PDB file of N, CA and C in Angstrom:
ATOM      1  N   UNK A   1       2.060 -11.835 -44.074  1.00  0.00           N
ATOM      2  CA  UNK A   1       0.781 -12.499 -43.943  1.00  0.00           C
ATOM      3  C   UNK A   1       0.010 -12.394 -45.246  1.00  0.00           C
ATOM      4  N   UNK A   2      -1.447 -13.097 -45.203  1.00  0.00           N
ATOM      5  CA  UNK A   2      -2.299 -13.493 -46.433  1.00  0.00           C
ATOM      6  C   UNK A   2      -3.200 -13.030 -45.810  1.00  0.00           C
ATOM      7  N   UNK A   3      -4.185 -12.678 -47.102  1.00  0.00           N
ATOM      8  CA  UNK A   3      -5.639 -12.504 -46.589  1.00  0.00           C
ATOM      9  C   UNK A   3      -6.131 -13.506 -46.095  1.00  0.00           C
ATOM     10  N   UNK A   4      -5.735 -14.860 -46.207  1.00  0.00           N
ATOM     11  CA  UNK A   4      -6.230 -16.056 -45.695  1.00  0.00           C
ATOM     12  C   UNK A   4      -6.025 -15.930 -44.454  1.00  0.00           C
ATOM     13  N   UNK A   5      -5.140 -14.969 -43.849  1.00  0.00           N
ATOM     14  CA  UNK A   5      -4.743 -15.417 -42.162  1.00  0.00           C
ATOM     15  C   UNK A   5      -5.503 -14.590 -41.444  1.00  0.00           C
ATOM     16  N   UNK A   6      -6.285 -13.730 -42.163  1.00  0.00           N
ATOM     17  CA  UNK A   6      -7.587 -12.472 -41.498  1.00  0.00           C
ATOM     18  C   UNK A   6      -8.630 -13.539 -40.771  1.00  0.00           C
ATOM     19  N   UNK A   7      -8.919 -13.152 -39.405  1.00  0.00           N
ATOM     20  CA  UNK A   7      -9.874 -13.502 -38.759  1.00  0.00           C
ATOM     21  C   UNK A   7     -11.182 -12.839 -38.888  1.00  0.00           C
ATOM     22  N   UNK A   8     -12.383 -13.577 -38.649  1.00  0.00           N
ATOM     23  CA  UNK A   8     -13.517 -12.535 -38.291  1.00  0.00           C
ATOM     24  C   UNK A   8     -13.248 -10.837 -38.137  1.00  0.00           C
ATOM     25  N   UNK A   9     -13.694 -10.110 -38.700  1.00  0.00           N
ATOM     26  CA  UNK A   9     -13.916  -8.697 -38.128  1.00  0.00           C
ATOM     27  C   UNK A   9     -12.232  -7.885 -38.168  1.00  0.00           C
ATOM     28  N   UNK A  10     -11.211  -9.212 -38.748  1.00  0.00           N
ATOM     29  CA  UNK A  10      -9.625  -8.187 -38.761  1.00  0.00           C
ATOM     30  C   UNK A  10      -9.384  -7.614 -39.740  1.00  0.00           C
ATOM     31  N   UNK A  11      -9.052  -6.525 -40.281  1.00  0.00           N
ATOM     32  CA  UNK A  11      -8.401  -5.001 -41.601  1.00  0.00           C
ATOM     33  C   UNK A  11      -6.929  -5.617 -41.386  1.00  0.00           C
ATOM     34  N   UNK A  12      -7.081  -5.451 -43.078  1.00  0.00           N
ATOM     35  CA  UNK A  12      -5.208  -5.427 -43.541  1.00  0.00           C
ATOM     36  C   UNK A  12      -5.085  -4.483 -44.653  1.00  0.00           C
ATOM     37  N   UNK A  13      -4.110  -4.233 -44.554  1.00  0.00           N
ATOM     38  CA  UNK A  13      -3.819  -3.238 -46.127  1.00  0.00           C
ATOM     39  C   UNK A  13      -3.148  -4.479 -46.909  1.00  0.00           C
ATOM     40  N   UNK A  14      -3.758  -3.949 -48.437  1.00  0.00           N
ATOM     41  CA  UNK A  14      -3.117  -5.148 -49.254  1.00  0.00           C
ATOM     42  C   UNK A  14      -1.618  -4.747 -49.617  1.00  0.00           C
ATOM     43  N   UNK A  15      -0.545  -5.200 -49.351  1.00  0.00           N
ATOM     44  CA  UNK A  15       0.767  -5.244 -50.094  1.00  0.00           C
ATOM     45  C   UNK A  15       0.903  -5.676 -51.642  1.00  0.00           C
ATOM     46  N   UNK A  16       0.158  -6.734 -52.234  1.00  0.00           N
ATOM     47  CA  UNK A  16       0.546  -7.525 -53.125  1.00  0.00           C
ATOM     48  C   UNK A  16       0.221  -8.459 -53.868  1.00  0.00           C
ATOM     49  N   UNK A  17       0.753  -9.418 -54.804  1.00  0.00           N
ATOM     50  CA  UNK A  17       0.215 -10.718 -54.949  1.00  0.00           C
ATOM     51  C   UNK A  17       1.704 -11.116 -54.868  1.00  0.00           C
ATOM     52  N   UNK A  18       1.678 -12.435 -54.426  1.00  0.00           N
ATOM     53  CA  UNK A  18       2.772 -13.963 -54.088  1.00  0.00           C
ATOM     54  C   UNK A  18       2.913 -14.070 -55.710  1.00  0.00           C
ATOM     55  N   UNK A  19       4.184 -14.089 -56.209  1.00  0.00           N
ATOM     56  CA  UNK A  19       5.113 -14.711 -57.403  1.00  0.00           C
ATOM     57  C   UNK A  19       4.139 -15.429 -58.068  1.00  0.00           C
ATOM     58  N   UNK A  20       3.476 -16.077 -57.744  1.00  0.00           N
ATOM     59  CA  UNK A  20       3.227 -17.369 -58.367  1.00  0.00           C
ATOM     60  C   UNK A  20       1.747 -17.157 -58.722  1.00  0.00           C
ATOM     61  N   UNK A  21       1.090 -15.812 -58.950  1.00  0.00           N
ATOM     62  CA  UNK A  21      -0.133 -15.686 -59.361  1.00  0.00           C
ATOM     63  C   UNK A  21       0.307 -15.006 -61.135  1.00  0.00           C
ATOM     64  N   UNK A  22      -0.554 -15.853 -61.588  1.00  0.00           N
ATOM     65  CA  UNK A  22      -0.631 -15.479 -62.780  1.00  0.00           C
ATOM     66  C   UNK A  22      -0.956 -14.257 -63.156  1.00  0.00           C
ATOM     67  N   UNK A  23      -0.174 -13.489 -63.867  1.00  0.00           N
ATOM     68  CA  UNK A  23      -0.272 -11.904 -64.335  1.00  0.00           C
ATOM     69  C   UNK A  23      -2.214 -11.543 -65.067  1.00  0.00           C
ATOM     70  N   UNK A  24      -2.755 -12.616 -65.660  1.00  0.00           N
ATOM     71  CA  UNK A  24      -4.322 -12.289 -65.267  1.00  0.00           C
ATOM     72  C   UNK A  24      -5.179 -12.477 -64.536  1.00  0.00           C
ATOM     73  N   UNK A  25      -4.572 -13.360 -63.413  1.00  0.00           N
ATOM     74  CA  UNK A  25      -5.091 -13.331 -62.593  1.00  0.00           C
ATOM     75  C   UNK A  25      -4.864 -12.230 -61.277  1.00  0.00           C
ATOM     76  N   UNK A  26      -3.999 -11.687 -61.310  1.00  0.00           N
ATOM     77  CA  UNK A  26      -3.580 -10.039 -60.490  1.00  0.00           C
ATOM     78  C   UNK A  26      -4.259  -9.297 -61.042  1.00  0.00           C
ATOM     79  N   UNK A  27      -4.760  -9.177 -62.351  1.00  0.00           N
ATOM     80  CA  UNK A  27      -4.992  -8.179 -62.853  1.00  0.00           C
ATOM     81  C   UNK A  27      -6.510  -7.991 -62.699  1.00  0.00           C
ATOM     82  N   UNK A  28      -7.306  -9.373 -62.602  1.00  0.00           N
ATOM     83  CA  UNK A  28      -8.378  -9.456 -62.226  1.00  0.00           C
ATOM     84  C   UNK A  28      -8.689  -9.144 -60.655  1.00  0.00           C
ATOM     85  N   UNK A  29      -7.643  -9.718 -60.208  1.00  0.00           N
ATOM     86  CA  UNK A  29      -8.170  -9.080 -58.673  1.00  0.00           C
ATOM     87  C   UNK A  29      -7.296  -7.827 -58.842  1.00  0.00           C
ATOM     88  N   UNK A  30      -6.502  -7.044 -59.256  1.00  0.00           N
ATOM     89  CA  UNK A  30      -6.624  -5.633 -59.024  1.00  0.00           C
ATOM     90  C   UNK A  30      -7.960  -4.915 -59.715  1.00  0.00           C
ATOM     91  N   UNK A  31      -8.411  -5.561 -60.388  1.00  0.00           N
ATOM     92  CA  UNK A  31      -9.963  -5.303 -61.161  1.00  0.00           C
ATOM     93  C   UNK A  31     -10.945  -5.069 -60.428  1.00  0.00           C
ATOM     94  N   UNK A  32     -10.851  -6.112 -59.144  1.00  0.00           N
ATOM     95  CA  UNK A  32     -12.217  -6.226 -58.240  1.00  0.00           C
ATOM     96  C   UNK A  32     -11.442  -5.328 -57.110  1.00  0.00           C
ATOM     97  N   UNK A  33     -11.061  -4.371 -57.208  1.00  0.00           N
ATOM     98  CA  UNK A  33      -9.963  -3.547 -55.884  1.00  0.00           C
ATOM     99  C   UNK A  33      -9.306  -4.009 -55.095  1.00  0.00           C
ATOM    100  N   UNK A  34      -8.755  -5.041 -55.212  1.00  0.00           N
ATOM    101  CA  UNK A  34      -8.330  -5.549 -54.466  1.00  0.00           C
ATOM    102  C   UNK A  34      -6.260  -5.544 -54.644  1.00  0.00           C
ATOM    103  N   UNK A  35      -6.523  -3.931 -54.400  1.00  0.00           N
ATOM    104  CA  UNK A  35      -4.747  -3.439 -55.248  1.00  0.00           C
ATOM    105  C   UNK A  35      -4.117  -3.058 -54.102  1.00  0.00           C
ATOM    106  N   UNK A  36      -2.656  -2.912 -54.679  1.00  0.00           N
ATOM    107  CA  UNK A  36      -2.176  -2.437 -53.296  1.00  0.00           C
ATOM    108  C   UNK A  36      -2.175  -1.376 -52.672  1.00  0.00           C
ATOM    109  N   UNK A  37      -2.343  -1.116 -50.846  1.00  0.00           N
ATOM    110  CA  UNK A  37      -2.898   0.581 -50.274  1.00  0.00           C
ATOM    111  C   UNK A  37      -4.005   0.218 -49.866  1.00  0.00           C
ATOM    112  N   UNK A  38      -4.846  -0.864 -50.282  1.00  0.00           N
ATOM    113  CA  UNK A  38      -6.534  -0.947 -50.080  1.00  0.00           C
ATOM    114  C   UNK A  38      -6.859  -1.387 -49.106  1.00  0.00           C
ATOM    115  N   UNK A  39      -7.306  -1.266 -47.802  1.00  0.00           N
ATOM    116  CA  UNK A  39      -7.852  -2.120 -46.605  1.00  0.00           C
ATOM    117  C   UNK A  39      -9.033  -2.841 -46.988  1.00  0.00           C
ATOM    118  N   UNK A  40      -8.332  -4.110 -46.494  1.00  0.00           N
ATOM    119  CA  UNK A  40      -9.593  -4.807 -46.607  1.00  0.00           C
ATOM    120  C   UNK A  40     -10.402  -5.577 -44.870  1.00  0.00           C
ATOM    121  N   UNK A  41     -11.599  -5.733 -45.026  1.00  0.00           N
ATOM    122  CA  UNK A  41     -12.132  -6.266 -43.802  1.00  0.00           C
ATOM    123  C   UNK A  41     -12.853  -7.774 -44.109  1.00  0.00           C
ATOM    124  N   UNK A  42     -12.180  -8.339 -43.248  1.00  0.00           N
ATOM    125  CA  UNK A  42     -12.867 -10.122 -43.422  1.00  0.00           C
ATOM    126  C   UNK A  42     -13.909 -10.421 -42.671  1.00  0.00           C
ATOM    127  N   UNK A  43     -14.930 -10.662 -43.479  1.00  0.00           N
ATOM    128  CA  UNK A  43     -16.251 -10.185 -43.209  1.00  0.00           C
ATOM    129  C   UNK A  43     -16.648 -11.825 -42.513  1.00  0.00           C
ATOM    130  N   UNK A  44     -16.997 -12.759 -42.940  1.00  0.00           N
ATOM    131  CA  UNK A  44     -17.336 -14.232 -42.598  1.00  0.00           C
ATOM    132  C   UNK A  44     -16.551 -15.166 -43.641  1.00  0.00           C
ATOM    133  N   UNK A  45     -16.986 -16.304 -43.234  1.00  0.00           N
ATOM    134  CA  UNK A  45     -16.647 -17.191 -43.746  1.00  0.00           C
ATOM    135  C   UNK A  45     -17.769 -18.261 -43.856  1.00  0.00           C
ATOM    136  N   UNK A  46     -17.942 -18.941 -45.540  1.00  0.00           N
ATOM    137  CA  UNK A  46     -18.782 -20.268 -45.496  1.00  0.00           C
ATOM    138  C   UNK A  46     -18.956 -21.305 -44.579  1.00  0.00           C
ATOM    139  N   UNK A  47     -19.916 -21.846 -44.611  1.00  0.00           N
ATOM    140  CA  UNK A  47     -19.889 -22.911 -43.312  1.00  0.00           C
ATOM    141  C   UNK A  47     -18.822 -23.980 -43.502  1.00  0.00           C
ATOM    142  N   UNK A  48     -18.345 -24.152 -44.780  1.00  0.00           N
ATOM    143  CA  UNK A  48     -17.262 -24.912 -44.989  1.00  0.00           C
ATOM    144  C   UNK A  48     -16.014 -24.769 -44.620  1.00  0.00           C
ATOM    145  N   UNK A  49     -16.027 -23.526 -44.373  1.00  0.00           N
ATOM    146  CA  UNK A  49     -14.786 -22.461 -44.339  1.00  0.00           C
ATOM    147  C   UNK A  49     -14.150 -21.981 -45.624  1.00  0.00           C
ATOM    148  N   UNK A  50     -14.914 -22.293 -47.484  1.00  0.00           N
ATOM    149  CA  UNK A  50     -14.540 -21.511 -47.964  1.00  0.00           C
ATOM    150  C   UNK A  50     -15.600 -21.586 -48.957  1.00  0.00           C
ATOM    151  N   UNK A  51     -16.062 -20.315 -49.540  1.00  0.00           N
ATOM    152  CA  UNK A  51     -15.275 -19.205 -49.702  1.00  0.00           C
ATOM    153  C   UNK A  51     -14.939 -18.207 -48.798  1.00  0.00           C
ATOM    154  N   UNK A  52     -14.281 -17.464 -48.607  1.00  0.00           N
ATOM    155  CA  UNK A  52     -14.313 -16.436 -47.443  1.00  0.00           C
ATOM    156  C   UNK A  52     -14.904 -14.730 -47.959  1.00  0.00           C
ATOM    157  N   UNK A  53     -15.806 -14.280 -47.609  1.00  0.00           N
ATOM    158  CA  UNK A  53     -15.885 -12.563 -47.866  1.00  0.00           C
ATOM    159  C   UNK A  53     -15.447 -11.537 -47.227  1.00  0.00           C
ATOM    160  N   UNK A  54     -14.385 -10.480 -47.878  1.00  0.00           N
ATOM    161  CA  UNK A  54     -13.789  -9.341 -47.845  1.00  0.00           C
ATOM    162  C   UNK A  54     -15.046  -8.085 -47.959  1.00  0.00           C
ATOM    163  N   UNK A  55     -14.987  -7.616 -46.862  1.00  0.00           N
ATOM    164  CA  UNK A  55     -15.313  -6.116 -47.508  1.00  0.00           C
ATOM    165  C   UNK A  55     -14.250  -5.555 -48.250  1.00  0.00           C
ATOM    166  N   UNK A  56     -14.400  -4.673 -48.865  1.00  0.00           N
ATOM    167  CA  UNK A  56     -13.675  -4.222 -49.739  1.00  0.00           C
ATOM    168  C   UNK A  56     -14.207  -2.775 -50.052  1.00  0.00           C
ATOM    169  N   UNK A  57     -13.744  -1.575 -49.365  1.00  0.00           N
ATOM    170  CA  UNK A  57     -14.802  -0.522 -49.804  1.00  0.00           C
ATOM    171  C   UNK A  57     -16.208  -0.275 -49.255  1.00  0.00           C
ATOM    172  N   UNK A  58     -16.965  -0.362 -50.196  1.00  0.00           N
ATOM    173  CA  UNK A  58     -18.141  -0.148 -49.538  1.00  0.00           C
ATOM    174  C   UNK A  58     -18.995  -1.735 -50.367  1.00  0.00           C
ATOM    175  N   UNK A  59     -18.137  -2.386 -50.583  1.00  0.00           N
ATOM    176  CA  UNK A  59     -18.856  -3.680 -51.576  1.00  0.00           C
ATOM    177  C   UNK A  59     -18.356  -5.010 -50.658  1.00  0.00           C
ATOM    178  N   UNK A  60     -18.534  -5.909 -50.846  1.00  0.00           N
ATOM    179  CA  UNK A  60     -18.302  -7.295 -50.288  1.00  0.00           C
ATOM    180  C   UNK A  60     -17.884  -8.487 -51.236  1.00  0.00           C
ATOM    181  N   UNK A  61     -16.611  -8.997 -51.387  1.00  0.00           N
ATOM    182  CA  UNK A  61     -16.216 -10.229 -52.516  1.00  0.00           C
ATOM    183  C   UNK A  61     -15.919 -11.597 -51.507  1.00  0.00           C
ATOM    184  N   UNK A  62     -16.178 -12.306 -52.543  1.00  0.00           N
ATOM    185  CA  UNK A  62     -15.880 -13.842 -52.585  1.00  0.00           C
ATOM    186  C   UNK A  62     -14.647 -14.224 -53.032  1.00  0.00           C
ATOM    187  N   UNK A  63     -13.672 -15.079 -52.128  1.00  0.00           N
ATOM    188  CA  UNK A  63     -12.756 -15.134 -52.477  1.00  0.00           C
ATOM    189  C   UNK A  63     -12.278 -16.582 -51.901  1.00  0.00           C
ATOM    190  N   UNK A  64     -12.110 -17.504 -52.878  1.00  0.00           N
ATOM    191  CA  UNK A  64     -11.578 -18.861 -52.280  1.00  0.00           C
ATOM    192  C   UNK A  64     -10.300 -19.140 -51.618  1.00  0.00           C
ATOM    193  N   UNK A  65      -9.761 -19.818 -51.292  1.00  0.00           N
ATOM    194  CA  UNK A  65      -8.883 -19.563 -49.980  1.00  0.00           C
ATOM    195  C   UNK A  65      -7.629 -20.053 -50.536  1.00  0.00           C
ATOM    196  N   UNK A  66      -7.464 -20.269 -51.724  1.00  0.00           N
ATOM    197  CA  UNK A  66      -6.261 -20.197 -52.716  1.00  0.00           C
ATOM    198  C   UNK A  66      -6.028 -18.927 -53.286  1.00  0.00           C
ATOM    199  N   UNK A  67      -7.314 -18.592 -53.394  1.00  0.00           N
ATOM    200  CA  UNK A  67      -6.761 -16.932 -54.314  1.00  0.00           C
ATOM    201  C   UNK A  67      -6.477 -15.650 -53.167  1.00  0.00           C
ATOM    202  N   UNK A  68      -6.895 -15.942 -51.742  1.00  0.00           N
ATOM    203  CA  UNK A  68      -6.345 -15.517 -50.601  1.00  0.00           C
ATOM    204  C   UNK A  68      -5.176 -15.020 -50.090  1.00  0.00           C
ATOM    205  N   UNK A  69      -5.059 -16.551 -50.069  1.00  0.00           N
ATOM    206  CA  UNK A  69      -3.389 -17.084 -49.897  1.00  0.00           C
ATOM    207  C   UNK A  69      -2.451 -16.091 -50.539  1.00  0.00           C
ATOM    208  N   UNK A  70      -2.702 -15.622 -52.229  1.00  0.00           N
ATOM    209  CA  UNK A  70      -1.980 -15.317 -52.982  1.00  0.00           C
ATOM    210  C   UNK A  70      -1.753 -13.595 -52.766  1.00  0.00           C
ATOM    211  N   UNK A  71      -2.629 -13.024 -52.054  1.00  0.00           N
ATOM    212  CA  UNK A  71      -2.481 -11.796 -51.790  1.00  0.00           C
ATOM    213  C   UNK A  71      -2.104 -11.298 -50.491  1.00  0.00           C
ATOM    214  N   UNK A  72      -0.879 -11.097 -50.528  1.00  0.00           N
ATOM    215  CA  UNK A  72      -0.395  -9.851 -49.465  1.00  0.00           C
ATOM    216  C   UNK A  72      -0.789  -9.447 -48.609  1.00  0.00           C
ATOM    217  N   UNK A  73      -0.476  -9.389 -47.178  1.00  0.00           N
ATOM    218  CA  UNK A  73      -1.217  -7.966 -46.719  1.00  0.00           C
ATOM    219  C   UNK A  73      -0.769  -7.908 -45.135  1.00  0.00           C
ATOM    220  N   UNK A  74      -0.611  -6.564 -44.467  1.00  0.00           N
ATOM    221  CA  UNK A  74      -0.161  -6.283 -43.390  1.00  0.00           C
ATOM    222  C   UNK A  74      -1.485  -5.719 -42.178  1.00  0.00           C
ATOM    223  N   UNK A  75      -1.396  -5.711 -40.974  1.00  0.00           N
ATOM    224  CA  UNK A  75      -2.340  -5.988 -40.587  1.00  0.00           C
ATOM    225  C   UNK A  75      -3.057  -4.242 -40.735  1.00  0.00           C
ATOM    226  N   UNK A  76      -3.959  -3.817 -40.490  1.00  0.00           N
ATOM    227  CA  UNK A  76      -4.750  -2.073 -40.315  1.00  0.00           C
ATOM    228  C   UNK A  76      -4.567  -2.271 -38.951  1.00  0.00           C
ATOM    229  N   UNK A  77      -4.464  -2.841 -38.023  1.00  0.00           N
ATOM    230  CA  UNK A  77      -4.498  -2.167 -36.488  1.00  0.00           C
ATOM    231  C   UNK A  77      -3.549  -2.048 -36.038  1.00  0.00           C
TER     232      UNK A  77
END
């Protein structure tokens, strides 16, 4: 699964990034914590349905639903 497939209020631990993310762009989201081991919680979503926000820690990110897609992750429950 993707962080994109997190519902309202669901925890995943991150596994990863998908092949096809550019090595600065991993590096930027391992920048914003978003590395692997890290639970994350999917906080809402835009009225559009994107961007979507992660808790992350004790902080909250923005994350468009391509750069989602690209990260890993197994479910926390």
């Amino acid at each position: 699964m993707t962080l994109a497939d997190l519902d309202r209020g669901k925890r995943a631990i991150v596994l990863g990034y998908s092949d096809v993310v550019e090595p600065s762009t991993a590096r930027r989201l391992f920048d914003l914590g978003l590395a692997p081991g890290v639970e994350v919680t999917m906080i809402r979503r835009a009225p559009l349905g994107d961007p979507v926000i992660f808790g992350v820690g004790d902080y909250e990110i923005a994350l468009r639903g391509v750069q989602a897609r690209c990260i890993t992750a197994k479910p926390a429950d």
